[in-house]
């Protein structure tokens, strides 16, 4: 059982033993009603049902099985076999050693040599190849492939082969606490789940921040167990198994555990088909294959009210104690508990409105309790009477605690951690962050802390205008942002910027610019700090500038002269001379870029004419030489 979570419903293990075999099991698949395909690592394959068992095999070891276009295929390190009428037929051969295999609706993804992923179409012809080092596992849904490696995760569209990582990593860089070893993607693609060697499951959420389940961890003994499989069931429910012998059901939407089934042996693998969960365990001498009905597991949990979710052991213990107590003792205990609760509610300390930096011992204790309690991923219990939700930026830790307490107390505003759901940004120290720039382009007001304090005093929402941070962000003086700020200009990226590339691209397009796929053709090239040592001025026909240029343009909502932002390089002085103050800078940038394209075009034509002229001269010289040689030969005769 995952000892990390205290309130877990333990469900009786009603698993049925399907078969016991001597060979090590690699994976299990349900191929028809009551018929299972058991793949062993040594190449043995068993087709098992309630009445009979058929053994077939391949000469090599087995890698895994896939369902592709309604048919089942089995992969070995060098070949792919079609399973039909309990017989194997060779379908495809691999040039390299196959280590993992998965299939989408119309594509097969094969991991070769642990560093190459090849994609095959419905005709089993190679269509695409990716270089991805240290491949661990591959999983697919209808149109998306998830490739996990020892160093991270790649998410690729199975249709266009474009990377979908920016969509899933929008909450920041992926944090997986441990070495990844298993994965799963939901059919709708909203969740990508990555299991690790140390018992954790990280969930990447589409267009949202990630969260982690401590799936197979024991807080009491400080031990962790490998996640052996992750399977999606339905309605945001997943089933995980671990080497601790537990089968856990999780709710992705509630971010919490539903129930747990305890077995007595390590679980090697598992799969779900038609509401049945089949899994293999490692016994002392043999490998055992069991089946478990998932609905039976979930229905038993629904019968237990939430406030009565306890382990069987603690429930039996409490029942025994209650039976021994006389009725008057029960009444005394209830009165005592009620008295304590009333006293506790009367002694709730008042929250100061000045949000001072002084250390509050009670808040420290609260924080300590929060750290001790297991994470249940509960949302903030804030009622927003005004209907407005605030996004908080640049508060010190203790200031943030006191500020949130005040909001919880008055319940005038709510708190959100998603910029797209915020109605107002509260920026205490006026820091310029990615969220602030995004808020400017979303027309979200950015106000001082005082706006909240004054609203709390009057218990009514104060107007934003007097509290807008226009001195820090002049763009707030505009009612809307300028959608033609970078009109007819192309902006590119060279090197790693402080903000992710897909966000920069979105901002550039929001203010009328075009994103350059190649640095060479950029009117303005944003250069990351890591590339300052490289001469970026020779990488583009336009102006190579520091990335702060774009951030300042958005903060002030105007096109700023890039002259003071130019990075060092051979062509820096030449670019400085181009940027004169005789006419608007924006027109100069446009003119210089068009002049570059025209001059390069004329240069290309000139070079072409020179080549043609030289070719004509060479042919004439060759003709002259040949005629002279002929005359000399006649004279000899």
Coordinates of C-alpha atoms in Angstrom, one line a residue:
X1 CA 0.0 0.0 0.0
X2 CA 1.2 3.6 -0.7
X3 CA 1.9 4.6 2.9
X4 CA 2.3 8.2 1.7
X5 CA -1.5 8.7 1.8
X6 CA -3.2 8.2 5.1
X7 CA -6.9 7.9 4.1
X8 CA -6.9 5.0 1.7
X9 CA -9.8 2.6 1.1
X10 CA -8.3 -0.9 1.2
X11 CA -10.4 -3.2 -1.1
X12 CA -10.4 -7.0 -0.7
X13 CA -8.3 -8.8 -3.3
X14 CA -10.8 -10.7 -5.5
X15 CA -8.3 -11.5 -8.2
X16 CA -8.6 -14.8 -10.0
X17 CA -5.5 -17.0 -10.9
X18 CA -5.4 -17.5 -14.6
X19 CA -2.2 -19.5 -15.0
X20 CA 1.2 -20.1 -13.4
X21 CA 4.3 -20.6 -15.6
X22 CA 8.1 -21.1 -15.1
X23 CA 9.2 -18.5 -17.6
X24 CA 9.7 -14.8 -16.9
X25 CA 6.7 -12.8 -18.1
X26 CA 7.3 -9.7 -20.3
X27 CA 3.8 -8.5 -20.9
X28 CA 0.1 -9.6 -21.0
X29 CA -2.6 -8.7 -23.5
X30 CA -6.3 -9.6 -23.8
X31 CA -6.8 -10.6 -27.5
X32 CA -10.4 -11.7 -27.3
X33 CA -13.1 -12.4 -24.8
X34 CA -11.5 -14.6 -22.0
X35 CA -8.4 -15.2 -24.2
X36 CA -5.1 -13.8 -23.1
X37 CA -1.7 -13.5 -24.8
X38 CA 1.2 -14.0 -22.4
X39 CA 4.6 -12.9 -23.8
X40 CA 7.8 -14.3 -22.1
X41 CA 11.2 -12.8 -22.4
X42 CA 12.7 -16.0 -23.6
X43 CA 10.5 -16.0 -26.7
X44 CA 7.7 -18.3 -25.5
X45 CA 4.2 -17.1 -26.2
X46 CA 1.1 -18.6 -24.6
X47 CA -2.5 -18.1 -25.8
X48 CA -4.6 -18.9 -22.7
X49 CA -8.3 -19.0 -22.0
X50 CA -10.5 -20.6 -19.3
X51 CA -10.3 -24.1 -20.9
X52 CA -7.1 -24.5 -22.9
X53 CA -3.6 -23.2 -23.5
X54 CA -1.6 -23.0 -26.7
X55 CA 2.1 -22.5 -26.8
X56 CA 3.9 -20.9 -29.7
X57 CA 7.3 -19.3 -29.8
X58 CA 10.0 -17.4 -31.7
X59 CA 13.7 -18.2 -31.9
X60 CA 14.7 -14.9 -30.3
X61 CA 13.7 -13.1 -27.1
X62 CA 10.4 -11.2 -27.1
X63 CA 10.2 -7.4 -26.8
X64 CA 6.5 -6.8 -26.7
X65 CA 3.1 -6.8 -28.5
X66 CA 1.0 -4.1 -30.2
X67 CA -2.5 -3.9 -31.6
X68 CA -2.3 -2.3 -35.1
X69 CA -5.3 -2.0 -37.5
X70 CA -7.2 -4.6 -35.6
X71 CA -4.4 -7.2 -35.6
X72 CA -1.9 -8.3 -33.0
X73 CA 1.8 -8.2 -33.7
X74 CA 4.7 -9.5 -31.6
X75 CA 8.2 -7.9 -31.8
X76 CA 11.6 -9.5 -31.3
X77 CA 14.9 -7.7 -31.4
X78 CA 15.2 -8.1 -35.2
X79 CA 11.7 -8.9 -36.5
X80 CA 8.0 -8.0 -36.3
X81 CA 5.5 -11.0 -36.5
X82 CA 1.8 -11.0 -37.3
X83 CA -0.3 -13.2 -34.9
X84 CA -3.1 -14.9 -36.8
X85 CA -5.0 -18.1 -36.0
X86 CA -2.5 -18.7 -33.2
X87 CA 0.4 -18.8 -35.7
X88 CA 3.2 -16.3 -36.3
X89 CA 4.1 -14.8 -39.7
X90 CA 7.1 -12.5 -40.3
X91 CA 5.9 -9.0 -41.3
X92 CA 8.9 -6.7 -41.0
X93 CA 12.6 -7.0 -40.2
X94 CA 14.7 -4.3 -38.4
X95 CA 18.1 -3.2 -39.4
X96 CA 19.0 -2.5 -35.7
X97 CA 18.2 -4.1 -32.4
X98 CA 14.6 -3.3 -31.3
X99 CA 14.2 -2.5 -27.6
X100 CA 10.6 -1.0 -27.4
X101 CA 7.6 -0.8 -29.7
X102 CA 4.2 1.0 -29.7
X103 CA 1.5 1.8 -32.2
X104 CA -1.0 4.7 -32.9
X105 CA -4.0 4.6 -35.2
X106 CA -1.9 4.3 -38.4
X107 CA 1.8 4.4 -37.3
X108 CA 4.2 2.1 -35.6
X109 CA 7.0 3.6 -33.4
X110 CA 10.0 1.3 -32.9
X111 CA 12.9 2.1 -30.6
X112 CA 16.2 0.8 -32.0
X113 CA 19.5 0.4 -30.2
X114 CA 18.2 2.6 -27.4
X115 CA 18.9 5.8 -29.4
X116 CA 16.8 5.8 -32.6
X117 CA 13.1 5.9 -33.1
X118 CA 11.8 4.8 -36.6
X119 CA 8.2 5.3 -37.7
X120 CA 6.5 2.9 -40.1
X121 CA 3.2 3.5 -41.9
X122 CA 0.3 1.1 -42.6
X123 CA 2.2 -0.5 -45.5
X124 CA 5.2 -1.2 -43.1
X125 CA 7.4 1.3 -44.9
X126 CA 9.8 3.6 -43.0
X127 CA 8.4 7.1 -42.9
X128 CA 10.4 9.0 -40.3
X129 CA 13.4 8.7 -38.1
X130 CA 14.3 10.5 -34.8
X131 CA 17.6 10.5 -32.9
X132 CA 16.6 10.2 -29.3
X133 CA 19.3 8.9 -26.9
X134 CA 18.7 6.5 -24.0
X135 CA 15.2 5.4 -24.8
X136 CA 13.3 3.6 -22.0
X137 CA 9.7 3.2 -23.2
X138 CA 7.2 4.3 -25.9
X139 CA 3.5 4.6 -25.5
X140 CA 0.9 5.9 -28.0
X141 CA -2.8 6.9 -28.2
X142 CA -4.6 7.6 -31.4
X143 CA -2.4 10.4 -32.7
X144 CA 0.3 11.1 -30.1
X145 CA 3.5 9.3 -29.2
X146 CA 5.2 9.6 -25.8
X147 CA 8.9 8.6 -25.7
X148 CA 10.5 8.5 -22.3
X149 CA 14.3 8.5 -21.8
X150 CA 16.6 8.5 -18.8
X151 CA 16.9 12.2 -19.1
X152 CA 13.4 13.4 -20.0
X153 CA 10.3 13.0 -22.1
X154 CA 9.6 13.6 -25.8
X155 CA 5.9 14.1 -26.9
X156 CA 5.5 13.9 -30.7
X157 CA 2.4 14.2 -33.0
X158 CA 2.0 10.9 -34.9
X159 CA 0.4 12.8 -37.8
X160 CA 2.7 15.8 -38.4
X161 CA 5.7 14.6 -36.3
X162 CA 5.9 18.0 -34.6
X163 CA 7.0 18.2 -31.0
X164 CA 4.1 18.7 -28.6
X165 CA 6.4 19.2 -25.6
X166 CA 5.6 23.0 -25.3
X167 CA 1.9 22.2 -24.8
X168 CA 2.5 19.8 -22.0
X169 CA 5.5 21.6 -20.4
X170 CA 3.7 25.0 -20.2
X171 CA 3.9 24.9 -16.4
X172 CA 7.8 24.9 -16.6
X173 CA 10.5 22.4 -17.2
X174 CA 9.4 18.8 -16.4
X175 CA 10.4 17.6 -13.0
X176 CA 10.6 13.9 -12.6
X177 CA 11.9 12.8 -9.3
X178 CA 13.8 9.6 -10.3
X179 CA 14.7 7.6 -13.3
X180 CA 11.7 7.1 -15.7
X181 CA 10.8 3.5 -16.4
X182 CA 7.1 3.5 -17.6
X183 CA 4.6 5.8 -19.1
X184 CA 1.0 6.2 -20.3
X185 CA -1.0 8.8 -22.2
X186 CA -4.8 9.2 -21.9
X187 CA -7.0 8.7 -25.1
X188 CA -7.9 12.4 -25.2
X189 CA -4.3 13.4 -24.7
X190 CA -5.0 15.6 -21.7
X191 CA -2.6 13.7 -19.4
X192 CA 0.9 12.2 -19.9
X193 CA 1.9 10.0 -17.0
X194 CA 5.5 9.0 -16.3
X195 CA 6.4 6.4 -13.6
X196 CA 9.9 6.2 -12.0
X197 CA 12.2 3.7 -10.3
X198 CA 11.5 5.3 -6.9
X199 CA 7.7 4.9 -6.9
X200 CA 6.5 8.3 -8.1
X201 CA 4.2 9.1 -11.0
X202 CA 4.5 12.5 -12.6
X203 CA 1.4 13.7 -14.5
X204 CA 2.0 16.3 -17.3
X205 CA -1.3 18.1 -18.0
X206 CA -2.1 19.7 -21.4
X207 CA -1.8 23.5 -21.1
X208 CA -1.4 23.3 -17.4
X209 CA 1.1 22.6 -14.6
X210 CA 2.2 19.1 -13.7
X211 CA 1.7 17.2 -10.4
X212 CA 3.1 14.1 -8.8
X213 CA 1.6 11.0 -7.1
X214 CA 3.7 9.3 -4.5
X215 CA 2.2 6.1 -5.9
X216 CA 4.4 3.4 -4.4
X217 CA 6.2 5.0 -1.5
X218 CA 6.3 4.3 2.2
X219 CA 6.7 7.3 4.4
X220 CA 7.1 5.3 7.6
X221 CA 10.0 3.2 6.5
X222 CA 11.3 5.7 4.0
X223 CA 11.3 3.1 1.2
X224 CA 10.2 3.3 -2.4
X225 CA 9.2 0.7 -4.9
X226 CA 9.5 0.7 -8.7
X227 CA 6.4 1.6 -10.7
X228 CA 5.9 -1.5 -13.0
X229 CA 2.9 -0.3 -15.0
X230 CA 0.5 2.6 -15.6
X231 CA -2.8 2.0 -17.4
X232 CA -5.8 4.3 -18.2
X233 CA -9.2 2.9 -17.4
X234 CA -11.9 5.6 -18.0
X235 CA -13.4 8.8 -16.6
X236 CA -9.9 10.1 -15.5
X237 CA -9.1 6.9 -13.6
X238 CA -5.7 5.2 -13.9
X239 CA -4.5 2.0 -12.4
X240 CA -0.8 1.7 -11.3
X241 CA 1.1 -1.3 -10.1
X242 CA 4.4 -1.5 -8.2
X243 CA 7.1 -3.9 -7.0
X244 CA 5.5 -3.4 -3.5
X245 CA 2.7 -5.7 -4.7
X246 CA 0.0 -3.0 -4.7
X247 CA -2.6 -2.1 -7.3
X248 CA -3.7 1.5 -6.8
X249 CA -6.5 3.4 -8.5
X250 CA -6.1 7.2 -9.0
X251 CA -8.3 10.0 -10.0
X252 CA -6.5 12.4 -12.3
X253 CA -9.1 15.2 -12.0
X254 CA -9.2 15.1 -8.2
X255 CA -5.4 14.4 -8.0
X256 CA -6.0 11.9 -5.3
X257 CA -5.9 8.1 -4.6
X258 CA -9.2 6.2 -4.8
X259 CA -8.4 2.8 -3.5
X260 CA -5.8 0.1 -3.2
X261 CA -5.6 -3.7 -3.5
X262 CA -2.8 -5.5 -1.7
X263 CA -1.2 -8.6 -3.2
X264 CA 1.5 -10.7 -1.6
X265 CA 4.0 -10.7 -4.5
X266 CA 5.9 -8.3 -6.7
X267 CA 3.9 -7.2 -9.7
X268 CA 5.9 -7.3 -12.9
X269 CA 3.4 -5.9 -15.5
X270 CA -0.3 -5.2 -16.1
X271 CA -2.8 -4.2 -18.8
X272 CA -6.4 -3.3 -19.1
X273 CA -8.9 -4.5 -21.6
X274 CA -12.8 -4.4 -21.5
X275 CA -12.9 -3.5 -17.8
X276 CA -10.6 -6.4 -16.8
X277 CA -7.1 -5.8 -15.3
X278 CA -4.6 -8.6 -16.0
X279 CA -1.3 -8.6 -14.2
X280 CA 1.6 -10.9 -13.5
X281 CA 3.4 -11.4 -10.2
X282 CA 6.8 -12.9 -9.4
X283 CA 6.4 -15.8 -6.9
X284 CA 9.1 -17.9 -5.2
X285 CA 9.4 -20.4 -8.0
X286 CA 6.9 -19.4 -10.7
X287 CA 5.3 -16.4 -12.4
X288 CA 1.5 -16.1 -11.7
X289 CA -1.0 -14.4 -13.9
X290 CA -4.2 -13.0 -12.3
X291 CA -7.3 -11.1 -13.5
X292 CA -9.2 -8.5 -11.5
X293 CA -12.5 -6.8 -12.4
X294 CA -12.0 -3.0 -12.0
X295 CA -15.6 -2.0 -11.7
X296 CA -15.9 -4.3 -8.7
X297 CA -13.0 -2.5 -7.1
X298 CA -14.4 1.0 -7.7
X299 CA -18.0 0.0 -6.7
X300 CA -16.8 -1.2 -3.3
X301 CA -15.2 2.2 -2.8
X302 CA -18.3 4.1 -3.6
X303 CA -20.2 2.4 -0.9
X304 CA -17.9 3.9 1.7
X305 CA -18.6 7.5 2.6
X306 CA -15.6 9.9 2.3
X307 CA -15.5 10.6 6.1
X308 CA -15.4 6.9 6.8
X309 CA -12.4 6.0 4.5
X310 CA -10.1 4.2 6.9
X311 CA -8.0 1.1 6.7
X312 CA -9.6 -2.2 7.7
X313 CA -7.2 -2.5 10.6
X314 CA -7.9 1.0 12.1
X315 CA -11.7 0.5 11.6
X316 CA -11.7 -2.8 13.5
X317 CA -9.6 -1.3 16.3
X318 CA -12.0 1.7 16.7
X319 CA -15.1 -0.6 16.7
X320 CA -13.6 -2.7 19.4
X321 CA -12.9 0.3 21.6
X322 CA -16.4 1.7 21.1
X323 CA -18.0 -1.5 22.1
X324 CA -16.2 -1.6 25.4
X325 CA -17.2 2.0 26.3
X326 CA -20.4 2.7 28.2
X327 CA -22.9 5.1 26.6
X328 CA -22.3 7.8 29.2
X329 CA -18.6 7.8 28.3
X330 CA -19.5 8.3 24.6
X331 CA -21.6 11.3 25.5
X332 CA -18.9 12.8 27.6
X333 CA -16.4 12.4 24.8
X334 CA -18.7 14.1 22.3
X335 CA -19.3 17.1 24.6
X336 CA -15.6 17.4 25.2
X337 CA -14.9 17.5 21.5
X338 CA -17.6 20.1 20.8
X339 CA -16.3 22.3 23.6
X340 CA -12.7 22.2 22.2
X341 CA -14.0 23.0 18.7
X342 CA -15.9 26.0 20.0
X343 CA -12.9 27.2 22.0
X344 CA -10.6 26.8 18.9
X345 CA -12.9 28.9 16.7
X346 CA -13.0 31.7 19.3
X347 CA -9.3 31.8 19.6
X348 CA -8.6 32.3 15.9
X349 CA -6.0 35.2 15.8
X350 CA -6.9 38.4 13.8
X351 CA -4.8 38.9 10.7
X352 CA -2.9 42.2 10.5
X353 CA -3.5 44.3 7.4
X354 CA 0.0 45.8 7.2
X355 CA 1.6 42.5 6.0
X356 CA 4.8 43.2 7.9
X357 CA 8.0 41.2 7.5
X358 CA 8.0 40.2 11.2
X359 CA 8.1 36.4 11.7
X360 CA 4.7 35.0 12.9
X361 CA 5.2 31.9 15.0
X362 CA 1.7 30.6 14.3
X363 CA 2.1 30.8 10.6
X364 CA 5.4 29.0 10.8
X365 CA 3.7 26.1 12.6
X366 CA 1.0 26.1 9.9
X367 CA 3.7 25.8 7.3
X368 CA 5.4 23.0 9.2
X369 CA 2.1 21.1 9.5
X370 CA 1.5 21.5 5.7
X371 CA 5.0 20.1 5.0
X372 CA 4.4 17.1 7.3
X373 CA 1.0 16.2 5.8
X374 CA 1.0 14.3 2.6
X375 CA 0.1 16.2 -0.5
X376 CA -3.6 15.8 -1.5
X377 CA -3.4 18.5 -4.2
X378 CA -6.4 20.4 -2.7
X379 CA -7.3 23.7 -4.3
X380 CA -7.5 26.9 -2.3
X381 CA -10.7 27.1 -0.3
X382 CA -11.3 30.8 -1.1
X383 CA -14.7 32.3 -1.7
X384 CA -14.6 35.3 -4.1
X385 CA -17.6 37.4 -3.2
X386 CA -16.6 40.0 -5.8
X387 CA -16.0 37.3 -8.5
X388 CA -12.5 38.6 -9.0
X389 CA -9.4 36.3 -8.8
X390 CA -5.9 37.7 -8.1
X391 CA -2.6 36.4 -9.4
X392 CA 0.2 37.2 -6.8
X393 CA 3.8 38.2 -7.9
X394 CA 7.0 39.3 -6.1
X395 CA 6.1 38.8 -2.4
X396 CA 8.6 37.6 0.1
X397 CA 7.7 34.2 1.7
X398 CA 6.4 35.6 5.0
X399 CA 4.7 38.5 3.2
X400 CA 2.9 36.0 0.9
X401 CA 1.6 34.0 3.9
X402 CA 0.1 37.0 5.6
X403 CA -1.3 38.4 2.3
X404 CA -3.1 35.1 1.6
X405 CA -4.4 35.0 5.2
X406 CA -6.0 38.4 4.7
X407 CA -7.7 37.3 1.4
X408 CA -8.9 34.1 3.1
X409 CA -10.3 36.1 6.0
X410 CA -12.3 38.7 4.0
X411 CA -13.3 36.4 1.2
X412 CA -13.7 39.4 -1.1
X413 CA -11.2 38.0 -3.7
X414 CA -10.1 34.6 -4.8
X415 CA -6.5 33.4 -5.5
X416 CA -5.5 31.7 -8.8
X417 CA -2.1 30.3 -10.0
X418 CA -3.2 30.4 -13.6
X419 CA -2.6 33.7 -15.5
X420 CA -5.4 33.0 -17.9
X421 CA -7.9 32.8 -15.1
X422 CA -6.7 36.0 -13.3
X423 CA -8.8 39.2 -13.3
X424 CA -6.0 41.3 -11.8
X425 CA -2.2 41.0 -11.0
X426 CA -1.0 42.1 -7.6
X427 CA 2.7 42.9 -7.9
X428 CA 4.2 44.0 -4.6
X429 CA 7.7 44.9 -5.6
X430 CA 7.1 45.7 -9.2
X431 CA 9.1 42.9 -10.7
X432 CA 8.9 42.3 -14.4
X433 CA 8.3 38.6 -15.0
X434 CA 7.0 36.5 -17.9
X435 CA 3.6 36.5 -16.2
X436 CA 3.6 40.3 -16.1
X437 CA 4.4 40.6 -19.8
X438 CA 1.8 38.1 -20.6
X439 CA -0.8 40.0 -18.5
X440 CA 0.0 43.2 -20.4
X441 CA -0.8 41.4 -23.7
X442 CA -4.0 39.9 -22.1
X443 CA -5.1 43.4 -21.0
X444 CA -5.1 42.3 -17.3
X445 CA -4.5 45.2 -14.9
X446 CA -1.3 45.1 -12.8
X447 CA -1.9 46.9 -9.4
X448 CA -0.1 47.6 -6.2
X449 CA -0.7 45.7 -3.0
X450 CA -2.6 48.8 -1.7
X451 CA -5.5 48.1 -4.0
X452 CA -6.3 44.9 -2.0
X453 CA -5.9 46.6 1.4
X454 CA -8.2 49.5 0.5
X455 CA -10.8 47.1 -1.0
X456 CA -10.7 45.1 2.3
X457 CA -11.3 48.2 4.4
X458 CA -14.4 49.2 2.4
X459 CA -15.4 45.6 1.7
X460 CA -15.9 46.7 -1.9
X461 CA -13.8 46.5 -5.0
X462 CA -11.8 49.7 -5.5
X463 CA -11.3 51.0 -9.1
X464 CA -8.0 49.8 -10.7
X465 CA -6.9 53.1 -12.3
X466 CA -5.4 54.9 -9.2
X467 CA -3.4 51.7 -8.3
X468 CA -2.0 50.7 -11.8
X469 CA 1.8 50.5 -11.8
X470 CA 2.2 52.8 -14.8
X471 CA 5.6 54.0 -13.6
X472 CA 7.0 50.4 -13.8
X473 CA 5.0 49.4 -16.9
X474 CA 4.0 52.3 -19.1
X475 CA 2.0 50.0 -21.3
X476 CA -0.7 50.1 -18.7
X477 CA -1.5 53.6 -19.8
X478 CA -3.0 52.1 -23.0
X479 CA -6.4 50.7 -22.9
X480 CA -5.4 48.0 -25.5
X481 CA -2.1 46.8 -26.7
X482 CA -0.8 47.7 -30.2
X483 CA -1.4 44.8 -32.5
X484 CA 0.7 46.5 -35.2
X485 CA 3.8 47.2 -33.1
X486 CA 6.0 44.8 -35.1
X487 CA 4.1 45.0 -38.4
X488 CA 6.0 43.9 -41.5
X489 CA 9.0 42.9 -39.3
X490 CA 10.4 39.4 -38.8
X491 CA 11.9 38.5 -35.4
X492 CA 14.1 35.4 -34.8
X493 CA 15.8 33.7 -31.9
X494 CA 19.5 32.8 -31.6
X495 CA 20.5 30.8 -28.4
X496 CA 18.5 30.1 -25.3
X497 CA 16.4 33.0 -24.0
X498 CA 15.2 33.5 -20.4
X499 CA 11.6 32.7 -21.6
X500 CA 10.6 29.7 -23.6
X501 CA 10.7 30.0 -27.4
X502 CA 7.0 29.1 -27.9
X503 CA 6.0 32.0 -25.6
X504 CA 8.3 34.4 -27.4
X505 CA 6.8 33.3 -30.7
X506 CA 3.3 33.9 -29.4
X507 CA 4.2 37.4 -28.1
X508 CA 5.8 38.4 -31.4
X509 CA 2.7 37.3 -33.4
X510 CA 0.4 39.1 -30.9
X511 CA 2.0 42.4 -31.6
X512 CA 2.0 42.1 -35.4
X513 CA 5.4 40.5 -36.1
X514 CA 6.4 37.4 -37.9
X515 CA 8.5 34.7 -36.3
X516 CA 11.7 33.8 -38.3
X517 CA 12.5 30.1 -38.6
X518 CA 16.1 30.9 -39.5
X519 CA 18.2 33.6 -37.9
X520 CA 19.7 34.7 -41.2
X521 CA 16.4 36.2 -42.5
X522 CA 15.5 38.1 -39.3
X523 CA 15.0 41.9 -39.3
X524 CA 15.7 41.7 -35.6
X525 CA 17.4 38.7 -34.0
X526 CA 17.0 38.2 -30.2
X527 CA 20.3 36.8 -28.9
X528 CA 20.4 34.7 -25.7
X529 CA 23.1 35.3 -23.1
X530 CA 24.7 32.0 -23.8
X531 CA 25.5 33.1 -27.4
X532 CA 27.1 36.5 -26.5
X533 CA 30.6 34.9 -27.0
X534 CA 29.5 33.9 -30.5
X535 CA 29.4 36.7 -33.1
X536 CA 25.7 36.9 -33.6
X537 CA 26.0 40.0 -35.9
X538 CA 27.2 37.8 -38.7
X539 CA 24.3 35.3 -38.3
X540 CA 21.7 37.7 -39.6
X541 CA 21.1 40.3 -42.3
X542 CA 19.2 42.4 -39.7
X543 CA 20.0 43.7 -36.2
X544 CA 21.3 41.3 -33.5
X545 CA 20.0 42.6 -30.2
X546 CA 19.7 41.5 -26.6
X547 CA 16.4 39.8 -25.6
X548 CA 15.5 42.7 -23.2
X549 CA 14.7 44.8 -26.3
X550 CA 11.4 42.8 -26.8
X551 CA 10.6 42.9 -23.1
X552 CA 11.0 46.6 -23.0
X553 CA 8.9 47.1 -26.2
X554 CA 6.1 45.2 -24.6
X555 CA 6.4 46.9 -21.2
X556 CA 6.2 50.4 -22.9
X557 CA 4.0 49.2 -25.8
X558 CA 6.1 51.0 -28.4
X559 CA 8.8 50.3 -30.9
X560 CA 12.1 51.1 -29.2
X561 CA 15.3 52.0 -31.1
X562 CA 17.4 48.8 -31.0
X563 CA 20.7 50.8 -31.2
X564 CA 21.4 50.5 -27.5
X565 CA 20.5 46.8 -27.4
X566 CA 23.0 45.7 -30.2
X567 CA 25.2 42.8 -29.2
X568 CA 29.0 42.9 -29.7
X569 CA 30.4 41.7 -33.0
X570 CA 32.2 42.5 -36.2
X571 CA 29.2 44.2 -37.8
X572 CA 28.0 46.1 -34.7
X573 CA 29.4 49.5 -35.9
X574 CA 27.9 49.0 -39.4
X575 CA 24.5 48.4 -37.8
X576 CA 24.9 51.4 -35.5
X577 CA 25.5 53.7 -38.5
X578 CA 22.4 52.3 -40.2
X579 CA 20.3 53.4 -37.3
X580 CA 20.2 57.2 -37.6
X581 CA 17.6 59.5 -36.2
X582 CA 16.7 61.2 -39.5
X583 CA 13.5 59.1 -39.8
X584 CA 11.5 56.8 -37.6
X585 CA 13.5 53.8 -36.5
X586 CA 10.7 51.3 -37.4
X587 CA 10.9 52.5 -41.1
X588 CA 14.7 52.2 -41.0
X589 CA 14.5 48.6 -39.9
X590 CA 12.0 47.8 -42.6
X591 CA 14.0 49.7 -45.3
X592 CA 17.3 48.1 -44.3
X593 CA 15.8 44.6 -44.5
X594 CA 14.3 45.3 -47.9
X595 CA 17.5 46.9 -49.1
X596 CA 19.4 43.8 -48.0
X597 CA 17.1 41.6 -49.9
X598 CA 17.4 43.8 -53.1
X599 CA 21.1 44.1 -52.9
X600 CA 21.6 40.4 -52.3
X601 CA 19.3 39.8 -55.4
X602 CA 21.4 42.2 -57.6
X603 CA 24.6 40.7 -56.3
X604 CA 23.3 37.2 -57.2
X605 CA 22.4 38.4 -60.7
X606 CA 25.8 40.1 -61.1
X607 CA 27.6 36.9 -60.1
X608 CA 25.5 34.9 -62.5
X609 CA 26.4 37.3 -65.4
X610 CA 30.1 37.1 -64.5
X611 CA 29.9 33.3 -64.6
X612 CA 28.2 33.4 -68.0
X613 CA 30.9 35.8 -69.4
X614 CA 33.7 33.7 -68.1
X615 CA 32.2 30.6 -69.6
X616 CA 32.0 32.4 -73.0
X617 CA 35.6 33.5 -72.8
X618 CA 36.8 30.0 -71.9
X619 CA 35.0 28.5 -74.9
X620 CA 36.5 31.1 -77.3
X621 CA 39.9 30.4 -75.9
X622 CA 39.4 26.7 -76.3
X623 CA 38.3 27.2 -80.0
X624 CA 41.4 29.4 -80.6
X625 CA 43.8 26.9 -79.2
X626 CA 42.2 24.0 -81.2
X627 CA 42.6 26.0 -84.5
X628 CA 46.3 26.8 -83.8
X629 CA 47.0 23.1 -83.1
X630 CA 45.4 22.1 -86.4
X631 CA 47.5 24.7 -88.4
X632 CA 50.7 23.3 -86.8
X633 CA 49.8 19.7 -87.8
X634 CA 49.2 20.8 -91.4
X635 CA 52.6 22.6 -91.6
X636 CA 54.3 19.4 -90.4
X637 CA 52.8 17.4 -93.2

